[in-house]
mmCIF file of C-alpha atoms in Angstrom:
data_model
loop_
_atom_site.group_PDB
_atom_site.id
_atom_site.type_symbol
_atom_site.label_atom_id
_atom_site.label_comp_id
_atom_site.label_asym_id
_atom_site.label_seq_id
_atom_site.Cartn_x
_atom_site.Cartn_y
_atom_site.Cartn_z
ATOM 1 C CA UNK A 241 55.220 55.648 69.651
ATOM 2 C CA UNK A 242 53.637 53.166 71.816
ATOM 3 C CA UNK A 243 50.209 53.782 73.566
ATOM 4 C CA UNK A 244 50.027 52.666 77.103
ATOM 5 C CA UNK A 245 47.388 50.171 75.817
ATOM 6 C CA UNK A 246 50.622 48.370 73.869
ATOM 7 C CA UNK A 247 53.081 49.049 76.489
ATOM 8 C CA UNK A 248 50.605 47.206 78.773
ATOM 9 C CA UNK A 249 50.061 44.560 76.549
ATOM 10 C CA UNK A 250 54.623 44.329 76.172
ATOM 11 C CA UNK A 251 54.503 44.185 79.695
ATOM 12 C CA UNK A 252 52.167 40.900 79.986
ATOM 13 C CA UNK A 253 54.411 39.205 77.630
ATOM 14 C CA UNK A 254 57.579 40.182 79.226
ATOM 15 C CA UNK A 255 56.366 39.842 82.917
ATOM 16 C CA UNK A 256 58.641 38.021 84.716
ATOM 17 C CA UNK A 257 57.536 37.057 88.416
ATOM 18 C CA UNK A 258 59.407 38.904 91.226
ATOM 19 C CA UNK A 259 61.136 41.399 88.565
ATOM 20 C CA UNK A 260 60.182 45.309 87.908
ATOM 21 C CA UNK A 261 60.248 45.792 83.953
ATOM 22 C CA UNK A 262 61.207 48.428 81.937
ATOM 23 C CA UNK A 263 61.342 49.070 78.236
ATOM 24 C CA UNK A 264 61.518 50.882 75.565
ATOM 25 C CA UNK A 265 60.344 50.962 71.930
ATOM 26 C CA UNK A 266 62.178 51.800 68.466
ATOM 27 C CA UNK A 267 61.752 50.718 64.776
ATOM 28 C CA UNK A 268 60.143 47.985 65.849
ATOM 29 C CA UNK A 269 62.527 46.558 68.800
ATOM 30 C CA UNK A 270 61.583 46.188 72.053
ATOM 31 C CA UNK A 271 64.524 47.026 74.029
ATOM 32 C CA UNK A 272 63.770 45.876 78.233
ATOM 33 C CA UNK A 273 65.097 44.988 81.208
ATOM 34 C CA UNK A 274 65.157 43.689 84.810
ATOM 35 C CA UNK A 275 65.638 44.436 88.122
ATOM 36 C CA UNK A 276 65.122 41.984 90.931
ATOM 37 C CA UNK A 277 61.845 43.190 93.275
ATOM 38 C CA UNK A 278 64.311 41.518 96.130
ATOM 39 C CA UNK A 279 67.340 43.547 95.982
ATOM 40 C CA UNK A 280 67.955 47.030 96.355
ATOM 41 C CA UNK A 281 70.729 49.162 95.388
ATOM 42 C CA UNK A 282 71.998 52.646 93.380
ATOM 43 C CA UNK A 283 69.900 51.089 90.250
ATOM 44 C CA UNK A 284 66.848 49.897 89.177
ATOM 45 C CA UNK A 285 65.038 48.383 85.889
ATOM 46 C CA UNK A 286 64.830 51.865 84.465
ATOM 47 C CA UNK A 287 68.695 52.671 85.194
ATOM 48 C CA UNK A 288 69.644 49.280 83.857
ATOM 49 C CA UNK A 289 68.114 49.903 80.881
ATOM 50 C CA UNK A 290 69.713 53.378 80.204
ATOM 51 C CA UNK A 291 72.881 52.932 81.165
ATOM 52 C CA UNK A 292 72.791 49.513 78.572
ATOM 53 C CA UNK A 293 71.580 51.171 75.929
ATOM 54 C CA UNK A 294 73.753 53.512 76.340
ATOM 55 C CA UNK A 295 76.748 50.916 76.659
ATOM 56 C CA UNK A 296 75.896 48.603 73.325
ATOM 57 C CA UNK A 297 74.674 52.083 71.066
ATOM 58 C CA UNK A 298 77.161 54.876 71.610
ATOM 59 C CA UNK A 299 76.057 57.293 69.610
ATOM 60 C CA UNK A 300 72.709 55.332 68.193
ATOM 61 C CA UNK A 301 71.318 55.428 71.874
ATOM 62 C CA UNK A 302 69.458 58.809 71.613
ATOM 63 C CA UNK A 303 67.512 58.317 68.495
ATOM 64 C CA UNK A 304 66.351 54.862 70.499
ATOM 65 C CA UNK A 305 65.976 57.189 73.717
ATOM 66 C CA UNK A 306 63.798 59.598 72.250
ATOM 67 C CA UNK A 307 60.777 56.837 73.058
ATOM 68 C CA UNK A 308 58.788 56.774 75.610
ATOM 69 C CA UNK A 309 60.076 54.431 78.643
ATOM 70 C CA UNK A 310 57.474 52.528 80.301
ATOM 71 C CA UNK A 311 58.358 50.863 83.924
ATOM 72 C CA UNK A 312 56.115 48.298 85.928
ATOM 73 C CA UNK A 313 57.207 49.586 88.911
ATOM 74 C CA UNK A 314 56.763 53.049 90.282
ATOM 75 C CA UNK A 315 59.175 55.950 89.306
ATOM 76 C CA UNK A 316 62.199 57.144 92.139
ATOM 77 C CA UNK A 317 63.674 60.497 92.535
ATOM 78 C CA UNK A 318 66.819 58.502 91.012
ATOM 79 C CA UNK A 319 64.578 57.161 87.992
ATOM 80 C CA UNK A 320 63.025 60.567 87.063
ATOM 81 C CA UNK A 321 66.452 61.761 87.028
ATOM 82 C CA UNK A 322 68.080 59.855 85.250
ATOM 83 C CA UNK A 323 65.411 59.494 82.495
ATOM 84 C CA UNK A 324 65.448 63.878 82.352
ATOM 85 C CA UNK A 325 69.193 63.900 82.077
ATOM 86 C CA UNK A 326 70.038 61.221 79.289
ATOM 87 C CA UNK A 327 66.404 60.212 78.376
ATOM 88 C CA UNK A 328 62.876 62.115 77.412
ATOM 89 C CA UNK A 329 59.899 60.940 78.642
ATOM 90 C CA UNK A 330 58.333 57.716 81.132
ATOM 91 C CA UNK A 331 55.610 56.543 82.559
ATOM 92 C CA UNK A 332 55.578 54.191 85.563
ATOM 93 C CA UNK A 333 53.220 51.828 87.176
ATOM 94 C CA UNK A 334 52.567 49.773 83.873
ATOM 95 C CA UNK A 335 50.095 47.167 84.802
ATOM 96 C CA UNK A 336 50.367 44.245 82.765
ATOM 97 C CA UNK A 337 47.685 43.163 80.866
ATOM 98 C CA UNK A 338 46.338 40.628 78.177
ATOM 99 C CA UNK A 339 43.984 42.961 74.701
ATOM 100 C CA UNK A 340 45.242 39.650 73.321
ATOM 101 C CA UNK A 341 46.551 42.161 70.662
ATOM 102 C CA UNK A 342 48.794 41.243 67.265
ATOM 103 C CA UNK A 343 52.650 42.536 68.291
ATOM 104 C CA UNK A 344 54.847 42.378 65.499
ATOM 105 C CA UNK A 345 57.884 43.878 67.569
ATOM 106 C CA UNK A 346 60.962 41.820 68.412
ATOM 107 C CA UNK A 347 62.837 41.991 71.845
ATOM 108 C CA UNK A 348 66.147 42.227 72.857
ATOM 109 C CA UNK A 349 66.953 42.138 76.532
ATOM 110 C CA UNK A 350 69.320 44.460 78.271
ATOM 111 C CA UNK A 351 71.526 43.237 81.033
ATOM 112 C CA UNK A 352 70.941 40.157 83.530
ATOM 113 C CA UNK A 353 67.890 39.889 84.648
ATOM 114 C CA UNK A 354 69.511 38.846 88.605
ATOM 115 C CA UNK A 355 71.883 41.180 88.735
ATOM 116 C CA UNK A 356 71.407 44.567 90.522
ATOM 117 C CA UNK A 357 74.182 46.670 88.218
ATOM 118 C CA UNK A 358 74.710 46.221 84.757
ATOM 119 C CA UNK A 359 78.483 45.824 83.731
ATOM 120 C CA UNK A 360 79.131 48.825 81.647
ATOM 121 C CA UNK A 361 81.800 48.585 79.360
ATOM 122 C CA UNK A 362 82.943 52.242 78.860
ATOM 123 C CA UNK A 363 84.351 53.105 82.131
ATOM 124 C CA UNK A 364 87.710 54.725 81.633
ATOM 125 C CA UNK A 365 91.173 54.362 83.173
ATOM 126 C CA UNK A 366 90.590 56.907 85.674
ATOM 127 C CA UNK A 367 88.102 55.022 87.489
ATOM 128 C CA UNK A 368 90.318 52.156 87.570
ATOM 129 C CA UNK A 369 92.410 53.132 90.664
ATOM 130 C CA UNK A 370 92.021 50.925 94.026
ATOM 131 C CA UNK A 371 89.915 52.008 96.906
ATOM 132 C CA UNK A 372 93.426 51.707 98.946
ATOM 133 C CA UNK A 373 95.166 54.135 96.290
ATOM 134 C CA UNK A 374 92.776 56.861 96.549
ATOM 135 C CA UNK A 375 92.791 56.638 100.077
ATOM 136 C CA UNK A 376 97.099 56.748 100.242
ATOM 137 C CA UNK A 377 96.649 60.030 98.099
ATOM 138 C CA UNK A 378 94.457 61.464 100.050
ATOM 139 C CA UNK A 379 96.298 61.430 102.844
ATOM 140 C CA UNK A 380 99.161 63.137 101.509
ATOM 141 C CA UNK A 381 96.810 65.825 100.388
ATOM 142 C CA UNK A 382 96.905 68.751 103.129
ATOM 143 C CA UNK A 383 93.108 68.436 104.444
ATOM 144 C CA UNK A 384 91.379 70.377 107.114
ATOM 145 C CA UNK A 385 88.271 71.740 105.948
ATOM 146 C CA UNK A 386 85.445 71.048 103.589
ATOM 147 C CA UNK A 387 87.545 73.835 101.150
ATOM 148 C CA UNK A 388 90.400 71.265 101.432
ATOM 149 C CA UNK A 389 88.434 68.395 100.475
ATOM 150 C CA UNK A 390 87.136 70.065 97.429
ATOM 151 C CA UNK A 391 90.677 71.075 96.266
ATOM 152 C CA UNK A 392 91.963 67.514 96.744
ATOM 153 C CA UNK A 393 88.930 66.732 94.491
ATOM 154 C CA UNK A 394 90.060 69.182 91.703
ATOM 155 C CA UNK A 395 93.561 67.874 91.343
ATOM 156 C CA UNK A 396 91.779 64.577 91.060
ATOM 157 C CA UNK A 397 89.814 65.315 88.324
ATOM 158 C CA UNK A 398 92.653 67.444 86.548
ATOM 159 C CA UNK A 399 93.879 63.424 85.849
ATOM 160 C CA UNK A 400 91.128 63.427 82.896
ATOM 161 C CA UNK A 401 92.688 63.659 79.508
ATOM 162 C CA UNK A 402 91.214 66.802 77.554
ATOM 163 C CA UNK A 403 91.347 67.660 73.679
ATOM 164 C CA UNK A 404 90.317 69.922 71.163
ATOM 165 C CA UNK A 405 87.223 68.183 70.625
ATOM 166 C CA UNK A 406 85.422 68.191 73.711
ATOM 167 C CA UNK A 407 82.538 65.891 73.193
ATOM 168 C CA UNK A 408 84.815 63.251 72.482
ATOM 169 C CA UNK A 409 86.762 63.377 75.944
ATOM 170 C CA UNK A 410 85.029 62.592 79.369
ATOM 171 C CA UNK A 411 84.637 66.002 81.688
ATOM 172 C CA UNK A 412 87.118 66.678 83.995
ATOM 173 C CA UNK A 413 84.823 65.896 86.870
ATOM 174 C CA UNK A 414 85.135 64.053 90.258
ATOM 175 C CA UNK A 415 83.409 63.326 93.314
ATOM 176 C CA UNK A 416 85.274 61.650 96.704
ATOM 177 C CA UNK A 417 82.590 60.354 99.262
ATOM 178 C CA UNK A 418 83.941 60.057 102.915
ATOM 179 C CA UNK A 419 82.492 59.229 106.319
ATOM 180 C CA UNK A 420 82.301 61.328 109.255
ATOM 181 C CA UNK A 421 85.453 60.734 110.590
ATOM 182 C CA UNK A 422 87.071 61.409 107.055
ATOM 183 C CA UNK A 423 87.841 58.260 105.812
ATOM 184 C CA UNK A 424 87.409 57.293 102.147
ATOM 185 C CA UNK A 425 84.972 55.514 101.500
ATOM 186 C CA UNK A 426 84.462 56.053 97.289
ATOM 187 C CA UNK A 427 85.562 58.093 94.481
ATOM 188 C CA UNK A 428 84.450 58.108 91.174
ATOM 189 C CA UNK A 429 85.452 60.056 87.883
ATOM 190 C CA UNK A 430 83.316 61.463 85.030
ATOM 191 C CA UNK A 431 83.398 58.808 82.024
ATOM 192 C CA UNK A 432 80.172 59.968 79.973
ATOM 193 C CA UNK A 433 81.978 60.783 76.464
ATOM 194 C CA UNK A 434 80.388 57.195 75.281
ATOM 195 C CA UNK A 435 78.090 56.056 77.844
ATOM 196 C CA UNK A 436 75.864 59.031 79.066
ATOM 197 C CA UNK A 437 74.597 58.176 82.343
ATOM 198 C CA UNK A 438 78.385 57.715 83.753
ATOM 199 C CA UNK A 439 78.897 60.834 85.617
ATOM 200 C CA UNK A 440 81.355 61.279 88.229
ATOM 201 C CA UNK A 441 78.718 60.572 91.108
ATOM 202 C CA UNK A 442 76.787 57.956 89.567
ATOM 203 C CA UNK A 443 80.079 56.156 89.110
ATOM 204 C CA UNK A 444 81.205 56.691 92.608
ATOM 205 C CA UNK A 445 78.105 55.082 94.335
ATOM 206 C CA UNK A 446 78.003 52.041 91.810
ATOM 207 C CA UNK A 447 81.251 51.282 92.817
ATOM 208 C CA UNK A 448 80.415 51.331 96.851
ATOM 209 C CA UNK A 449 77.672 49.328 96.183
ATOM 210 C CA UNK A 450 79.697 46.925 93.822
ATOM 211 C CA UNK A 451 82.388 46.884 96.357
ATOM 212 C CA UNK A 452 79.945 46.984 100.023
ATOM 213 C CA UNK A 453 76.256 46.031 98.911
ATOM 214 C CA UNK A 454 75.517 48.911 101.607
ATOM 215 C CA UNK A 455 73.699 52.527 101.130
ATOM 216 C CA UNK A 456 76.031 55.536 102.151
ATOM 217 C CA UNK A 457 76.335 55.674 106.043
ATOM 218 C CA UNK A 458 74.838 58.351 108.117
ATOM 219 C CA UNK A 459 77.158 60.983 108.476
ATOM 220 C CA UNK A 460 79.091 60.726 105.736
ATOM 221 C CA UNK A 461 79.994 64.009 102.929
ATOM 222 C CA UNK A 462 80.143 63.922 99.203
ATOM 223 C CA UNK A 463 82.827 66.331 97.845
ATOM 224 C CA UNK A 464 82.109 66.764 94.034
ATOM 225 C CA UNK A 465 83.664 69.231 91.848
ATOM 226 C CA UNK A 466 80.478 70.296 90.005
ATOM 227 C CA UNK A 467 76.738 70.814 91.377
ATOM 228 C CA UNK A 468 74.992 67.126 90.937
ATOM 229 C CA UNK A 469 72.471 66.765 88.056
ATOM 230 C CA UNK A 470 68.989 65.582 88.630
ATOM 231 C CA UNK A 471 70.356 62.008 87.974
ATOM 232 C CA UNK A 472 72.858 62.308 89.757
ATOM 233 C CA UNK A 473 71.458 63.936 92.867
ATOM 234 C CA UNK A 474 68.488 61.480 92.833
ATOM 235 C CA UNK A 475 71.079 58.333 93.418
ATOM 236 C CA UNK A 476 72.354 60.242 95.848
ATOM 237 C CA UNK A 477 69.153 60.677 97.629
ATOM 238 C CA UNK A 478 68.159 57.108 96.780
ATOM 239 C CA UNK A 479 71.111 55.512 97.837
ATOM 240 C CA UNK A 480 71.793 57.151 101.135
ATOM 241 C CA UNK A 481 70.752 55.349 104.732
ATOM 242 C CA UNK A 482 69.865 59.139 106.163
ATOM 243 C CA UNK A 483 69.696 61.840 103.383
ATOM 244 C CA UNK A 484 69.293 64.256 105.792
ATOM 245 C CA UNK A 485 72.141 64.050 107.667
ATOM 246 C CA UNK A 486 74.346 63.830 104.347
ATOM 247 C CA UNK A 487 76.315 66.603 103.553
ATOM 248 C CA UNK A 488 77.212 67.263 99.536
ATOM 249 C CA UNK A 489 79.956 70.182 98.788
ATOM 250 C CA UNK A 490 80.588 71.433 95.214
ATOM 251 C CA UNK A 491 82.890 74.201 93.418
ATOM 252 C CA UNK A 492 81.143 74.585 89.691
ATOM 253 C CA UNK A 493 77.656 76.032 89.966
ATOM 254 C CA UNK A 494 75.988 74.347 86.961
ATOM 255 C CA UNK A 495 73.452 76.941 85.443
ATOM 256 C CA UNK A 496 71.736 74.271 82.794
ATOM 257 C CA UNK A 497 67.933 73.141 83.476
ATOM 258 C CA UNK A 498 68.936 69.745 84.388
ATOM 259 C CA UNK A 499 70.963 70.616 87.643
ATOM 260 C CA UNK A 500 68.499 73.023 88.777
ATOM 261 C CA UNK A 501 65.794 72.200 91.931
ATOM 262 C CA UNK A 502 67.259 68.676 91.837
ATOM 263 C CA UNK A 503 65.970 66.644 95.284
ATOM 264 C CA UNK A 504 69.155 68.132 96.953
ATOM 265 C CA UNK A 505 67.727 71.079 96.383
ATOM 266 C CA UNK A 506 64.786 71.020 97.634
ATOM 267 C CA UNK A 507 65.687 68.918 100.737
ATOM 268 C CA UNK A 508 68.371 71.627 101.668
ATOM 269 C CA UNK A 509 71.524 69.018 101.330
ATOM 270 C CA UNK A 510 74.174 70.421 98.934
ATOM 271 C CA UNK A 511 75.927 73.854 99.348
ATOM 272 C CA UNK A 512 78.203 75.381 96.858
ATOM 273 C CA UNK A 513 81.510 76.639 98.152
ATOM 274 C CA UNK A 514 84.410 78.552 96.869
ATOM 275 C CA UNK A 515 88.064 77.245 96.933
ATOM 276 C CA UNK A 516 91.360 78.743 95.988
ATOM 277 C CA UNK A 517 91.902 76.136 92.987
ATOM 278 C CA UNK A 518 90.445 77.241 89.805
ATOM 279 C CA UNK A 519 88.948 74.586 87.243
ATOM 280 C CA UNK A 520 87.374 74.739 83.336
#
């Protein structure tokens, strides 16, 4: 495991000017990437690096994830979360510095360095649909409440293919983002059986960014099927022009440590409620 006397010393050598760093450590690889200090969006160096290590390892990603994750820049609600849902441990605010120390790691970079989303590979077919299709079947859908919403959401995720073996099929999860007046605005579909840090949420605001470069509007109201995870709640919060006056429904109460006193939470936001519709 590296001590933060290494991890500073990685950092020097890796420093790139007007890019946070983040990286991680394992049988002697130094695993890193970039995020541009000039752009923001629903990512960062930290959640470029999971969600590619996740993408080229499959299942080798959580021996390599058991390291400790060091980040030059300082850690986000979205960061922590992500690294306590899919990750184990990091420490931010790396300063990078020069022991002039004898490194006998190599280094293999993780994404482009530019761009603000890495291109995962394992999204699955159900993500796939056009902003315009979602839209058209939604408004054959009978919706007038936030009950409505959350049904419409249910059938939507009912579209994910299920098996016998569970852990090899994606969760039959979705989440539909709309603005105040109701219009669609994203939708995205759980796709985590390969690539861990694709839940239903995280995929839904990658896309609006991919497909807007903006933050979710003021106003708007994010209809998922199951309570947000830490991860996913802290994009949320990250990504969001006025978290405040964002509104996030859910059905499935999700009892597990990592979707309890998320940043949603705590800031009042979500509220469970019940619909007619049962799910899994």
């Amino acid at each position: 495991m590296l001590t933060e006397k290494t991890a500073a010393h990685i950092a020097f050598l890796l420093d790139k000017e007007g890019f946070d760093l983040a990286f991680v450590e394992s049988k002697g690889v130094v695993y890193y990437s970039y995020f541009p200090r000039n752009l923001a969006g629903p990512s960062s160096a930290v959640v470029k690096l999971l969600q590619g290590v996740f993408d080229r390892f499959l299942d080798h990603s959580f021996f390599i994830l058991r390291q400790r994750i060091f980040s030059t820049a300082p850690l986000s609600e979205m960061c922590q979360g992500m690294v306590k849902v899919v990750a184990k441990r990091i420490t931010g605010k790396i300063v990078p510095l020069n022991p002039q120390m004898d490194l006998a790691f190599t280094y293999e970079q993780v994404g482009t360095a530019d761009a603000a989303l890495l291109e995962v590979q394992h999204l699955n077919k159900e993500n796939a649909l056009t902003l315009q299709e979602v839209r058209d079947w939604f408004r054959h859908q009978s919706l007038h409440n936030h009950e409505d919403h959350l049904e419409a959401a249910t059938r939507l995720a009912a579209h994910v293919p299920r098996g016998e073996v569970l852990h090899d099929f994606d969760r039959n999860i979705a989440a539909v983002l709309v603005d105040e007046k109701g219009e669609v605005l994203s939708y995205g579909i759980n796709s985590n059986s390969k690539n861990k840090t694709l839940h239903a949420e995280v995929n839904l605001l990658q896309r609006y960014f991919k497909e807007t470069g903006k933050k979710v509007p003021a106003g708007a109201r994010l209809y998922s099927t199951h309570k947000p995870c830490k991860m996913c709640a802290g994009m949320i919060y990250h990504w969001s022009e006025s978290p405040q006056s964002l509104q996030v429904y859910y059905v499935i109460e999700e009892t597990g440590g990592l979707s309890r006193e998320t940043v949603l939470d705590r800031e009042k936001i979500n509220k469970q409620l019940r619909t007619r519709q049962k799910m899994n």
